Amino acid sequence: MKKEDPKINNASEKIFWLLVFLVLPLRSFNFLLDHDGIPKLIFISILTLFLLGVIWKTSKIIKLDKPTTLLLLFVFLFLAWSAVSIHTSINITEGITNWFSLFIIFLFLVVLIYSGFNQKEIIFRFVPISVFLLVSVLIYQIILNLIKNDGLKIDHTLCSTLSNKNFLSESLILLLPFTIAGALTCIGKIKKLNVAAFCIIIPCLIILQTLSAWLCILFFLFVCAPAYWFLFSKKDFLKNKLRPRKVILIVAGCLLIASLLIKWLDSNNAFEPLHNKFSSIEKYFTTDFSELMKEDSKSNINSVFERLFLWRNTTLLAKENLLTGIGISNWRILWPKYGVGGAYFLSAGVMHYEHPHNEYLLFFSELGLWGLILFLLIFATTFYIAISSFRNAQNENERKIIFLLSAGIFSFLILSFFGYPFHRPFTSIVLMVTVALISSSGIKSLPQSRKPLWIKFSLSICIVLCLYSLKVFSSRWEGEYNMNAAFNEQAHGRFPKMYSYINKAENDYFKIDLMGTPLDWYRGFALNYMGSDSSLYYFRKAESQNPYHIQILSDIGATLENKGQHEEAIRYLKRALTIIPGYKEAHYNLAIANYNLGKHEESLKEINQAYMVGYPYQRTLEAILILNADSLIQQTPNVALKDCFNKYANDKKALKRINELSMMHKVSFLSMLKDSCENSR
């Protein structure tokens, strides 16, 4: 039997964990649309291939206990169910891409378990360094933020290399249990590194002000800390290990630093967004939410309203197909189906989303109740494994690590209720590492001279799928790179170049951008500004890929109106308004279509709901008001009244003033105009 060199295997594991914790979180390319997601997914595919190679090379066979086998069974069933739902995707290639994003994360977990890479001492050495690197970038961004804003402003610029501040907060929360475990179970330099990392994470979480992360901190303080004390403390714990004076000094020092930090942040008005969130939460829980969506309100310009609005629509989508769901990757296409409104940025039609900011609702809506149950069973089985491993642990340090890592998984479940950490590469990988470490106690190595054929066959399939995921993600990378270039050309008004880059961007796995806008719409947009008649063709192609995209429907309506197809234009514009009743652009185009059909009252009603700034709007409003005045002239036999109406028809300012009064008093413009002439006689 061929003996394996443990030094080589140990070197491989060190390289692997270095790549996971030091290289993976720092991969970010601003020239991509998803500068955080796609680069990391490609890197995860490479890491998974690395692990598959290690498993292929080693001669040992892994034997799993029943709980771990059950965990992997649920993973397989979840992926299989997700794969089945691809056939219901509106855009099949988008469904395939989305599925591969799930597949590569879970394959990473499976091969990590089988590889036996679980040396906690190495992990506890690299995790704090990962924290230091992420925080170093954050500190640099804070300094720039202070210089630019003459005070700290909590915004999108504070993200380190993890897309936005919420994803950074989530990553720090998931790394926190590792630093605590390292501080409590390690010795020497590793212990000091983890203590320092822990002390850095807490103030960063205070600064970033992510509520879901703060909830996790409360969970650690009021649930985990008492449970830890109950499980691991002894009567003489304080007497033997920590002197009371030392405890008092440490606690007092932490409280002093925290209070000074909070005071500094408050003096810079950094907590203003947080105050607004708390007041919004109180308002929305005491008000009928469906009523809030009917009118745009400045008070609804906050993330709390945004999430509740998305959750409402997602729940309604889930009810359509309760058991099987609407299909993988369909949420970002269908989320506007049940109406959009309540805030100006929503009614403007410029906001598009990739996720409802709730992992459970996303899986419930796309994969149905069965998909959600399978997803939750993965976590339930992990907790069962954790309890079993805790009971069978050989020493107290091992039990502490299992307890703290389990707390990290529970934190992930809290974060998943308010965000989408499972759909961001680094947070999902930290989760998989946590699950694999907890499951490691149920793994036994059985050295053999050669691998059975079925294992080689399974590894071959995994390698092929992993290589194919690289092709999918690389195609996405190429598409995003060229789309970013297209947006740059659009910003400078160079539409022929924009059109050229869009053609380069489209491939088998990039036909729709991150927010659900088809590339055919961008193509039609560019052609429209180039004066081409073929823009309508591409707008209609885009409609087939996203039938609820407000801009697509509005642009089809406007293009049809320009071609003189008024009735069909009205049909499309009304479809747009069923989605966003307050969409001003559709109201404006609908007013023009009704004007061209001679429908004076309908056109005035629509233009009054489409207040815009600029000469085109003013000119259209004046024309519609004159059309309404002319209708009165034609209907009135009284000569004196006709003269009065003619006088107003030639006075645009007077017509606008009467229109404003009619809107203020909620009476018809024609009635107000009649009354004005009759009262002047």
Tab-separated table of C-alpha atoms in Angstrom, residues 51-476:
chain	number	residue	atom	x	y	z
A	51	LEU	CA	-10.047	20.093	-3.445
A	52	LEU	CA	-11.244	17.612	-6.076
A	53	GLY	CA	-7.636	17.183	-7.148
A	54	VAL	CA	-6.558	16.533	-3.561
A	55	ILE	CA	-9.296	13.917	-3.128
A	56	TRP	CA	-8.392	12.264	-6.436
A	57	LYS	CA	-4.708	12.106	-5.501
A	58	THR	CA	-5.125	10.654	-1.998
A	59	SER	CA	-5.728	6.939	-1.628
A	60	LYS	CA	-7.789	7.134	1.558
A	61	ILE	CA	-11.550	6.555	1.542
A	62	ILE	CA	-13.855	8.697	3.682
A	63	LYS	CA	-16.544	7.031	5.737
A	64	LEU	CA	-19.332	9.308	6.988
A	65	ASP	CA	-21.606	8.783	9.963
A	66	LYS	CA	-25.394	8.737	9.451
A	67	PRO	CA	-26.096	12.427	10.367
A	68	THR	CA	-23.435	13.707	7.942
A	69	THR	CA	-24.708	11.344	5.242
A	70	LEU	CA	-28.206	12.708	5.849
A	71	LEU	CA	-26.881	16.266	5.535
A	72	LEU	CA	-25.332	15.512	2.134
A	73	LEU	CA	-28.550	13.766	1.054
A	74	PHE	CA	-30.546	16.938	1.770
A	75	VAL	CA	-27.935	18.977	-0.133
A	76	PHE	CA	-28.316	16.646	-3.118
A	77	LEU	CA	-32.147	16.795	-2.967
A	78	PHE	CA	-32.097	20.603	-2.749
A	79	LEU	CA	-29.830	20.886	-5.794
A	80	ALA	CA	-31.910	18.316	-7.692
A	81	TRP	CA	-35.146	20.167	-6.896
A	82	SER	CA	-33.533	23.467	-7.969
A	83	ALA	CA	-32.402	21.837	-11.232
A	84	VAL	CA	-35.935	20.583	-11.935
A	85	SER	CA	-37.311	24.123	-11.495
A	86	ILE	CA	-35.078	25.404	-14.335
A	87	HIS	CA	-37.657	24.252	-16.898
A	88	THR	CA	-40.109	26.840	-15.493
A	89	SER	CA	-37.610	29.700	-15.820
A	90	ILE	CA	-38.736	32.454	-18.187
A	91	ASN	CA	-35.128	32.663	-19.381
A	92	ILE	CA	-33.602	29.173	-19.290
A	93	THR	CA	-29.970	30.320	-19.460
A	94	GLU	CA	-30.552	32.598	-16.478
A	95	GLY	CA	-31.972	29.627	-14.599
A	96	ILE	CA	-28.907	27.549	-15.475
A	97	THR	CA	-26.549	30.331	-14.340
A	98	ASN	CA	-28.436	30.745	-11.072
A	99	TRP	CA	-28.375	26.983	-10.490
A	100	PHE	CA	-24.622	26.782	-11.028
A	101	SER	CA	-24.178	29.546	-8.443
A	102	LEU	CA	-25.972	27.312	-5.913
A	103	PHE	CA	-24.253	24.165	-7.125
A	104	ILE	CA	-20.687	25.408	-6.775
A	105	ILE	CA	-21.293	26.578	-3.182
A	106	PHE	CA	-22.718	23.211	-2.102
A	107	LEU	CA	-20.116	21.246	-4.083
A	108	PHE	CA	-17.488	23.206	-2.176
A	109	LEU	CA	-19.081	21.965	1.070
A	110	VAL	CA	-19.193	18.336	-0.088
A	111	VAL	CA	-15.573	18.194	-1.272
A	112	LEU	CA	-14.405	20.113	1.807
A	113	ILE	CA	-15.977	17.436	4.011
A	114	TYR	CA	-14.424	14.634	1.935
A	115	SER	CA	-10.995	16.284	1.757
A	116	GLY	CA	-10.553	16.214	5.526
A	117	PHE	CA	-9.188	19.762	5.543
A	118	ASN	CA	-10.224	20.690	9.091
A	119	GLN	CA	-7.089	21.728	10.986
A	120	LYS	CA	-8.575	24.392	13.229
A	121	GLU	CA	-5.211	25.781	14.317
A	122	ILE	CA	-4.454	26.819	10.718
A	123	ILE	CA	-7.921	28.330	10.339
A	124	PHE	CA	-7.654	30.280	13.606
A	125	ARG	CA	-4.360	31.703	12.323
A	126	PHE	CA	-5.758	32.908	8.986
A	127	VAL	CA	-9.209	34.187	10.079
A	128	PRO	CA	-7.883	37.139	12.141
A	129	ILE	CA	-5.538	38.095	9.291
A	130	SER	CA	-8.566	38.081	6.978
A	131	VAL	CA	-10.332	40.406	9.427
A	132	PHE	CA	-7.308	42.734	9.530
A	133	LEU	CA	-7.184	42.933	5.725
A	134	LEU	CA	-10.904	43.667	5.347
A	135	VAL	CA	-10.823	46.259	8.120
A	136	SER	CA	-7.699	47.908	6.665
A	137	VAL	CA	-9.574	48.585	3.431
A	138	LEU	CA	-12.564	49.813	5.478
A	139	ILE	CA	-10.389	52.231	7.478
A	140	TYR	CA	-8.946	53.602	4.238
A	141	GLN	CA	-12.507	54.142	2.944
A	142	ILE	CA	-13.533	55.827	6.223
A	143	ILE	CA	-10.624	58.276	5.924
A	144	LEU	CA	-11.629	59.139	2.347
A	145	ASN	CA	-15.250	59.458	3.477
A	146	LEU	CA	-14.295	61.873	6.270
A	147	ILE	CA	-12.225	64.020	3.904
A	148	LYS	CA	-14.898	64.103	1.208
A	149	ASN	CA	-17.932	64.745	3.444
A	150	ASP	CA	-16.246	66.796	6.191
A	151	GLY	CA	-17.596	64.215	8.642
A	152	LEU	CA	-18.451	60.523	8.572
A	153	LYS	CA	-21.329	59.599	6.298
A	154	ILE	CA	-22.511	55.992	6.456
A	155	ASP	CA	-23.063	55.115	2.799
A	156	HIS	CA	-22.159	52.712	-0.021
A	157	THR	CA	-18.503	53.792	-0.013
A	158	LEU	CA	-17.913	51.840	3.229
A	159	CYS	CA	-17.774	48.331	1.830
A	160	SER	CA	-14.140	47.147	1.996
A	161	THR	CA	-14.035	44.655	-0.934
A	162	LEU	CA	-17.473	43.125	-0.304
A	163	SER	CA	-19.985	44.973	-2.498
A	164	ASN	CA	-21.660	47.097	0.226
A	165	LYS	CA	-21.544	47.777	3.951
A	166	ASN	CA	-24.250	45.204	4.723
A	167	PHE	CA	-22.266	42.394	3.116
A	168	LEU	CA	-19.161	43.544	4.976
A	169	SER	CA	-21.090	43.516	8.273
A	170	GLU	CA	-22.450	40.039	7.528
A	171	SER	CA	-18.957	38.754	6.753
A	172	LEU	CA	-17.565	40.165	10.001
A	173	ILE	CA	-20.453	38.609	11.964
A	174	LEU	CA	-19.745	35.180	10.456
A	175	LEU	CA	-16.011	35.505	11.172
A	176	LEU	CA	-16.698	36.616	14.749
A	177	PRO	CA	-17.329	33.073	16.164
A	178	PHE	CA	-13.990	31.946	14.721
A	179	THR	CA	-12.146	34.778	16.481
A	180	ILE	CA	-13.926	34.057	19.784
A	181	ALA	CA	-13.167	30.344	19.484
A	182	GLY	CA	-9.533	31.102	18.644
A	183	ALA	CA	-9.242	33.459	21.601
A	184	LEU	CA	-10.728	30.905	24.022
A	185	THR	CA	-9.058	27.708	22.829
A	186	CYS	CA	-5.689	28.694	21.345
A	187	ILE	CA	-2.486	29.798	23.028
A	188	GLY	CA	0.392	32.144	22.279
A	189	LYS	CA	0.388	34.354	19.182
A	190	ILE	CA	-2.719	32.756	17.679
A	191	LYS	CA	-4.706	33.593	20.805
A	192	LYS	CA	-3.503	37.218	20.710
A	193	LEU	CA	-4.312	37.512	16.997
A	194	ASN	CA	-7.885	36.368	17.580
A	195	VAL	CA	-8.361	38.644	20.595
A	196	ALA	CA	-7.189	41.587	18.467
A	197	ALA	CA	-9.503	40.574	15.598
A	198	PHE	CA	-12.454	40.345	17.996
A	199	CYS	CA	-11.668	43.811	19.393
A	200	ILE	CA	-11.554	45.218	15.845
A	201	ILE	CA	-14.790	43.593	14.617
A	202	ILE	CA	-17.049	45.080	17.317
A	203	PRO	CA	-16.314	48.808	16.645
A	204	CYS	CA	-16.550	48.150	12.903
A	205	LEU	CA	-20.032	46.709	13.357
A	206	ILE	CA	-21.010	49.758	15.422
A	207	ILE	CA	-19.774	52.092	12.681
A	208	LEU	CA	-21.447	50.214	9.801
A	209	GLN	CA	-24.887	50.294	11.517
A	210	THR	CA	-26.360	47.205	9.881
A	211	LEU	CA	-29.407	46.311	11.984
A	212	SER	CA	-29.322	42.591	11.184
A	213	ALA	CA	-25.686	42.475	12.359
A	214	TRP	CA	-26.667	44.278	15.554
A	215	LEU	CA	-29.375	41.669	16.132
A	216	CYS	CA	-26.682	39.010	15.856
A	217	ILE	CA	-24.584	40.873	18.435
A	218	LEU	CA	-27.585	40.882	20.776
A	219	PHE	CA	-27.978	37.160	20.128
A	220	PHE	CA	-24.340	36.573	21.098
A	221	LEU	CA	-24.698	38.727	24.227
A	222	PHE	CA	-28.032	37.568	25.609
A	223	VAL	CA	-28.285	33.984	24.324
A	224	CYS	CA	-24.838	32.607	23.547
A	225	ALA	CA	-22.946	34.231	26.422
A	226	PRO	CA	-25.308	32.921	29.170
A	227	ALA	CA	-25.424	29.486	27.490
A	228	TYR	CA	-21.625	29.418	27.274
A	229	TRP	CA	-21.329	30.384	30.933
A	230	PHE	CA	-23.793	27.656	31.920
A	231	LEU	CA	-22.022	24.969	29.862
A	232	PHE	CA	-18.389	25.725	30.533
A	233	SER	CA	-18.042	27.680	33.769
A	234	LYS	CA	-16.988	26.107	37.056
A	235	LYS	CA	-17.422	27.327	40.582
A	236	ASP	CA	-13.815	28.419	40.804
A	237	PHE	CA	-13.659	29.785	37.211
A	238	LEU	CA	-13.162	33.414	38.195
A	239	LYS	CA	-10.926	32.528	41.088
A	240	ASN	CA	-8.547	30.333	39.097
A	241	LYS	CA	-8.518	31.885	35.629
A	242	LEU	CA	-9.484	35.523	35.907
A	243	ARG	CA	-8.955	37.852	38.801
A	244	PRO	CA	-11.961	40.060	39.626
A	245	ARG	CA	-9.838	43.212	39.274
A	246	LYS	CA	-8.719	42.117	35.804
A	247	VAL	CA	-12.303	41.372	34.755
A	248	ILE	CA	-13.465	44.783	35.957
A	249	LEU	CA	-10.654	46.556	34.097
A	250	ILE	CA	-11.344	44.680	30.825
A	251	VAL	CA	-15.114	45.327	30.974
A	252	ALA	CA	-14.614	48.976	31.962
A	253	GLY	CA	-12.103	49.489	29.147
A	254	CYS	CA	-14.450	47.958	26.547
A	255	LEU	CA	-17.374	50.079	27.770
A	256	LEU	CA	-15.259	53.244	27.717
A	257	ILE	CA	-14.035	52.626	24.158
A	258	ALA	CA	-17.574	51.782	22.981
A	259	SER	CA	-19.074	54.887	24.642
A	260	LEU	CA	-16.411	57.178	23.161
A	261	LEU	CA	-16.937	55.685	19.720
A	262	ILE	CA	-20.724	56.072	19.975
A	263	LYS	CA	-20.359	59.666	21.191
A	264	TRP	CA	-18.034	60.523	18.283
A	265	LEU	CA	-20.393	58.945	15.752
A	266	ASP	CA	-23.375	60.779	17.238
A	267	SER	CA	-21.540	64.120	17.111
A	268	ASN	CA	-20.968	63.522	13.391
A	269	ASN	CA	-24.699	62.712	12.858
A	270	ALA	CA	-23.669	59.230	11.789
A	271	PHE	CA	-26.654	57.697	13.593
A	272	GLU	CA	-29.239	59.703	11.644
A	273	PRO	CA	-29.963	56.830	9.176
A	274	LEU	CA	-30.448	54.520	12.139
A	275	HIS	CA	-32.896	56.907	13.846
A	276	ASN	CA	-34.873	57.099	10.601
A	277	LYS	CA	-35.023	53.308	10.394
A	278	PHE	CA	-36.394	52.950	13.929
A	279	SER	CA	-39.062	55.614	13.373
A	280	SER	CA	-39.999	53.954	10.059
A	281	ILE	CA	-40.347	50.538	11.713
A	282	GLU	CA	-42.724	52.007	14.302
A	283	LYS	CA	-44.784	53.708	11.581
A	284	TYR	CA	-45.112	50.680	9.288
A	285	PHE	CA	-46.197	48.351	12.069
A	286	THR	CA	-49.020	50.704	13.055
A	287	THR	CA	-50.258	51.564	9.525
A	288	ASP	CA	-51.985	49.585	6.787
A	289	PHE	CA	-49.061	48.891	4.462
A	290	SER	CA	-51.213	48.514	1.339
A	291	GLU	CA	-52.413	52.082	1.848
A	292	LEU	CA	-48.840	53.360	2.040
A	293	MET	CA	-48.167	52.109	-1.496
A	294	LYS	CA	-50.939	54.196	-3.068
A	295	GLU	CA	-49.192	57.555	-2.681
A	296	ASP	CA	-45.529	58.482	-2.900
A	297	SER	CA	-44.229	59.786	0.404
A	298	LYS	CA	-40.843	61.189	1.362
A	299	SER	CA	-41.089	59.279	4.650
A	300	ASN	CA	-41.017	56.006	2.669
A	301	ILE	CA	-37.538	56.682	1.317
A	302	ASN	CA	-35.789	54.133	3.513
A	303	SER	CA	-34.664	50.522	3.437
A	304	VAL	CA	-37.371	49.395	5.894
A	305	PHE	CA	-40.197	50.358	3.530
A	306	GLU	CA	-38.256	48.886	0.625
A	307	ARG	CA	-37.922	45.501	2.333
A	308	LEU	CA	-41.551	45.356	3.486
A	309	PHE	CA	-42.689	46.238	-0.031
A	310	LEU	CA	-40.502	43.491	-1.547
A	311	TRP	CA	-41.647	40.961	1.061
A	312	ARG	CA	-45.286	41.759	0.280
A	313	ASN	CA	-44.849	41.158	-3.453
A	314	THR	CA	-42.728	38.054	-2.857
A	315	THR	CA	-45.372	36.522	-0.592
A	316	LEU	CA	-48.016	37.094	-3.263
A	317	LEU	CA	-45.737	35.442	-5.840
A	318	ALA	CA	-45.224	32.455	-3.534
A	319	LYS	CA	-48.995	31.965	-3.243
A	320	GLU	CA	-49.241	31.464	-7.015
A	321	ASN	CA	-47.437	28.095	-6.835
A	322	LEU	CA	-47.330	27.234	-3.167
A	323	LEU	CA	-45.659	23.825	-3.476
A	324	THR	CA	-43.437	24.102	-6.553
A	325	GLY	CA	-42.711	27.845	-6.806
A	326	ILE	CA	-42.521	30.211	-9.772
A	327	GLY	CA	-39.181	28.849	-11.045
A	328	ILE	CA	-35.532	29.529	-10.316
A	329	SER	CA	-34.274	33.004	-11.371
A	330	ASN	CA	-37.854	34.190	-12.040
A	331	TRP	CA	-38.175	36.416	-8.978
A	332	ARG	CA	-36.254	39.355	-10.429
A	333	ILE	CA	-38.514	39.155	-13.499
A	334	LEU	CA	-41.867	38.854	-11.722
A	335	TRP	CA	-41.429	40.897	-8.534
A	336	PRO	CA	-43.241	44.020	-9.938
A	337	LYS	CA	-46.252	41.894	-10.928
A	338	TYR	CA	-48.325	42.913	-7.895
A	339	GLY	CA	-47.712	46.629	-8.133
A	340	VAL	CA	-44.998	49.126	-7.290
A	341	GLY	CA	-45.292	52.415	-5.439
A	342	GLY	CA	-45.089	54.277	-2.157
A	343	ALA	CA	-41.889	56.228	-2.843
A	344	TYR	CA	-40.766	58.416	-5.739
A	345	PHE	CA	-37.758	56.233	-6.607
A	346	LEU	CA	-40.112	53.262	-6.989
A	347	SER	CA	-42.723	55.155	-9.005
A	348	ALA	CA	-39.994	56.524	-11.289
A	349	GLY	CA	-39.392	52.968	-12.530
A	350	VAL	CA	-35.629	53.242	-12.058
A	351	MET	CA	-35.327	50.712	-9.228
A	352	HIS	CA	-34.794	47.062	-10.098
A	353	TYR	CA	-33.893	44.313	-7.660
A	354	GLU	CA	-32.057	40.988	-7.775
A	355	HIS	CA	-33.321	39.655	-4.436
A	356	PRO	CA	-36.193	40.294	-1.961
A	357	HIS	CA	-33.690	40.738	0.925
A	358	ASN	CA	-34.946	37.569	2.597
A	359	GLU	CA	-33.431	34.192	1.716
A	360	TYR	CA	-36.427	32.224	2.966
A	361	LEU	CA	-38.936	34.198	0.921
A	362	LEU	CA	-36.768	33.909	-2.195
A	363	PHE	CA	-36.563	30.106	-1.972
A	364	PHE	CA	-40.237	29.918	-0.995
A	365	SER	CA	-41.305	31.955	-4.034
A	366	GLU	CA	-38.934	30.392	-6.595
A	367	LEU	CA	-38.716	26.784	-5.380
A	368	GLY	CA	-41.979	26.527	-3.480
A	369	LEU	CA	-42.632	25.018	-0.077
A	370	TRP	CA	-40.671	21.855	-0.944
A	371	GLY	CA	-37.573	23.856	-1.839
A	372	LEU	CA	-37.795	25.942	1.348
A	373	ILE	CA	-38.227	22.805	3.496
A	374	LEU	CA	-35.167	21.164	1.918
A	375	PHE	CA	-33.133	24.347	2.482
A	376	LEU	CA	-34.138	24.469	6.159
A	377	LEU	CA	-33.518	20.741	6.607
A	378	ILE	CA	-29.873	21.335	5.665
A	379	PHE	CA	-29.569	23.668	8.667
A	380	ALA	CA	-31.652	21.445	10.946
A	381	THR	CA	-29.385	18.474	10.170
A	382	THR	CA	-26.309	20.628	10.798
A	383	PHE	CA	-27.595	21.532	14.265
A	384	TYR	CA	-28.317	17.866	14.938
A	385	ILE	CA	-24.725	17.023	13.941
A	386	ALA	CA	-23.495	19.839	16.195
A	387	ILE	CA	-25.379	18.440	19.207
A	388	SER	CA	-24.068	14.932	18.512
A	389	SER	CA	-20.497	16.212	18.016
A	390	PHE	CA	-20.742	18.292	21.207
A	391	ARG	CA	-21.704	15.233	23.241
A	392	ASN	CA	-18.981	13.037	21.725
A	393	ALA	CA	-16.193	15.642	21.820
A	394	GLN	CA	-12.939	14.423	23.368
A	395	ASN	CA	-12.122	17.608	25.279
A	396	GLU	CA	-13.605	20.870	26.459
A	397	ASN	CA	-11.869	22.999	23.817
A	398	GLU	CA	-13.476	20.920	21.086
A	399	ARG	CA	-16.892	21.434	22.678
A	400	LYS	CA	-16.296	25.190	22.892
A	401	ILE	CA	-15.419	25.360	19.193
A	402	ILE	CA	-18.523	23.364	18.202
A	403	PHE	CA	-20.723	25.568	20.403
A	404	LEU	CA	-19.368	28.833	18.994
A	405	LEU	CA	-19.442	27.706	15.355
A	406	SER	CA	-23.060	26.585	15.858
A	407	ALA	CA	-23.803	30.092	17.123
A	408	GLY	CA	-22.277	31.383	13.891
A	409	ILE	CA	-24.685	29.251	11.832
A	410	PHE	CA	-27.608	30.557	13.869
A	411	SER	CA	-26.356	34.098	13.166
A	412	PHE	CA	-26.410	33.236	9.472
A	413	LEU	CA	-30.099	32.333	9.814
A	414	ILE	CA	-30.774	35.728	11.425
A	415	LEU	CA	-28.913	37.549	8.659
A	416	SER	CA	-30.847	35.572	6.033
A	417	PHE	CA	-34.110	37.022	7.295
A	418	PHE	CA	-33.041	40.576	6.414
A	419	GLY	CA	-30.568	40.118	3.557
A	420	TYR	CA	-29.147	37.537	1.219
A	421	PRO	CA	-25.837	36.243	2.632
A	422	PHE	CA	-26.365	32.852	0.980
A	423	HIS	CA	-26.297	34.523	-2.448
A	424	ARG	CA	-23.042	36.376	-1.785
A	425	PRO	CA	-19.932	34.253	-2.348
A	426	PHE	CA	-17.767	35.033	0.656
A	427	THR	CA	-20.486	34.787	3.326
A	428	SER	CA	-21.775	31.541	1.822
A	429	ILE	CA	-18.261	30.062	1.796
A	430	VAL	CA	-17.704	31.022	5.441
A	431	LEU	CA	-20.981	29.228	6.181
A	432	MET	CA	-19.833	26.108	4.320
A	433	VAL	CA	-16.508	26.116	6.158
A	434	THR	CA	-18.411	26.357	9.450
A	435	VAL	CA	-20.712	23.452	8.529
A	436	ALA	CA	-17.749	21.321	7.381
A	437	LEU	CA	-15.842	21.919	10.634
A	438	ILE	CA	-18.862	20.935	12.713
A	439	SER	CA	-19.317	17.796	10.580
A	440	SER	CA	-15.640	16.817	10.766
A	441	SER	CA	-16.100	14.725	13.915
A	442	GLY	CA	-18.321	12.313	11.974
A	443	ILE	CA	-15.666	11.549	9.360
A	444	LYS	CA	-13.376	8.530	9.428
A	445	SER	CA	-10.499	7.810	7.036
A	446	LEU	CA	-10.107	4.294	5.655
A	447	PRO	CA	-6.782	3.927	3.791
A	448	GLN	CA	-7.011	1.770	0.668
A	449	SER	CA	-4.629	0.885	-2.124
A	450	ARG	CA	-7.008	2.117	-4.825
A	451	LYS	CA	-10.264	3.961	-5.084
A	452	PRO	CA	-13.438	2.108	-6.064
A	453	LEU	CA	-14.665	2.800	-9.596
A	454	TRP	CA	-17.866	4.526	-8.439
A	455	ILE	CA	-15.850	7.093	-6.464
A	456	LYS	CA	-13.691	7.875	-9.492
A	457	PHE	CA	-16.818	8.176	-11.618
A	458	SER	CA	-18.416	10.582	-9.089
A	459	LEU	CA	-15.250	12.658	-8.906
A	460	SER	CA	-15.093	12.811	-12.720
A	461	ILE	CA	-18.677	14.118	-12.901
A	462	CYS	CA	-17.929	16.744	-10.234
A	463	ILE	CA	-14.794	17.865	-12.081
A	464	VAL	CA	-16.722	18.183	-15.368
A	465	LEU	CA	-19.516	20.183	-13.707
A	466	CYS	CA	-16.980	22.348	-11.916
A	467	LEU	CA	-15.182	23.098	-15.182
A	468	TYR	CA	-18.527	23.893	-16.809
A	469	SER	CA	-19.326	26.303	-13.953
A	470	LEU	CA	-16.087	28.079	-14.827
A	471	LYS	CA	-17.324	28.434	-18.400
A	472	VAL	CA	-20.673	29.821	-17.180
A	473	PHE	CA	-19.106	32.322	-14.777
A	474	SER	CA	-16.424	33.355	-17.288
A	475	SER	CA	-19.111	34.057	-19.877
A	476	ARG	CA	-20.910	36.142	-17.289
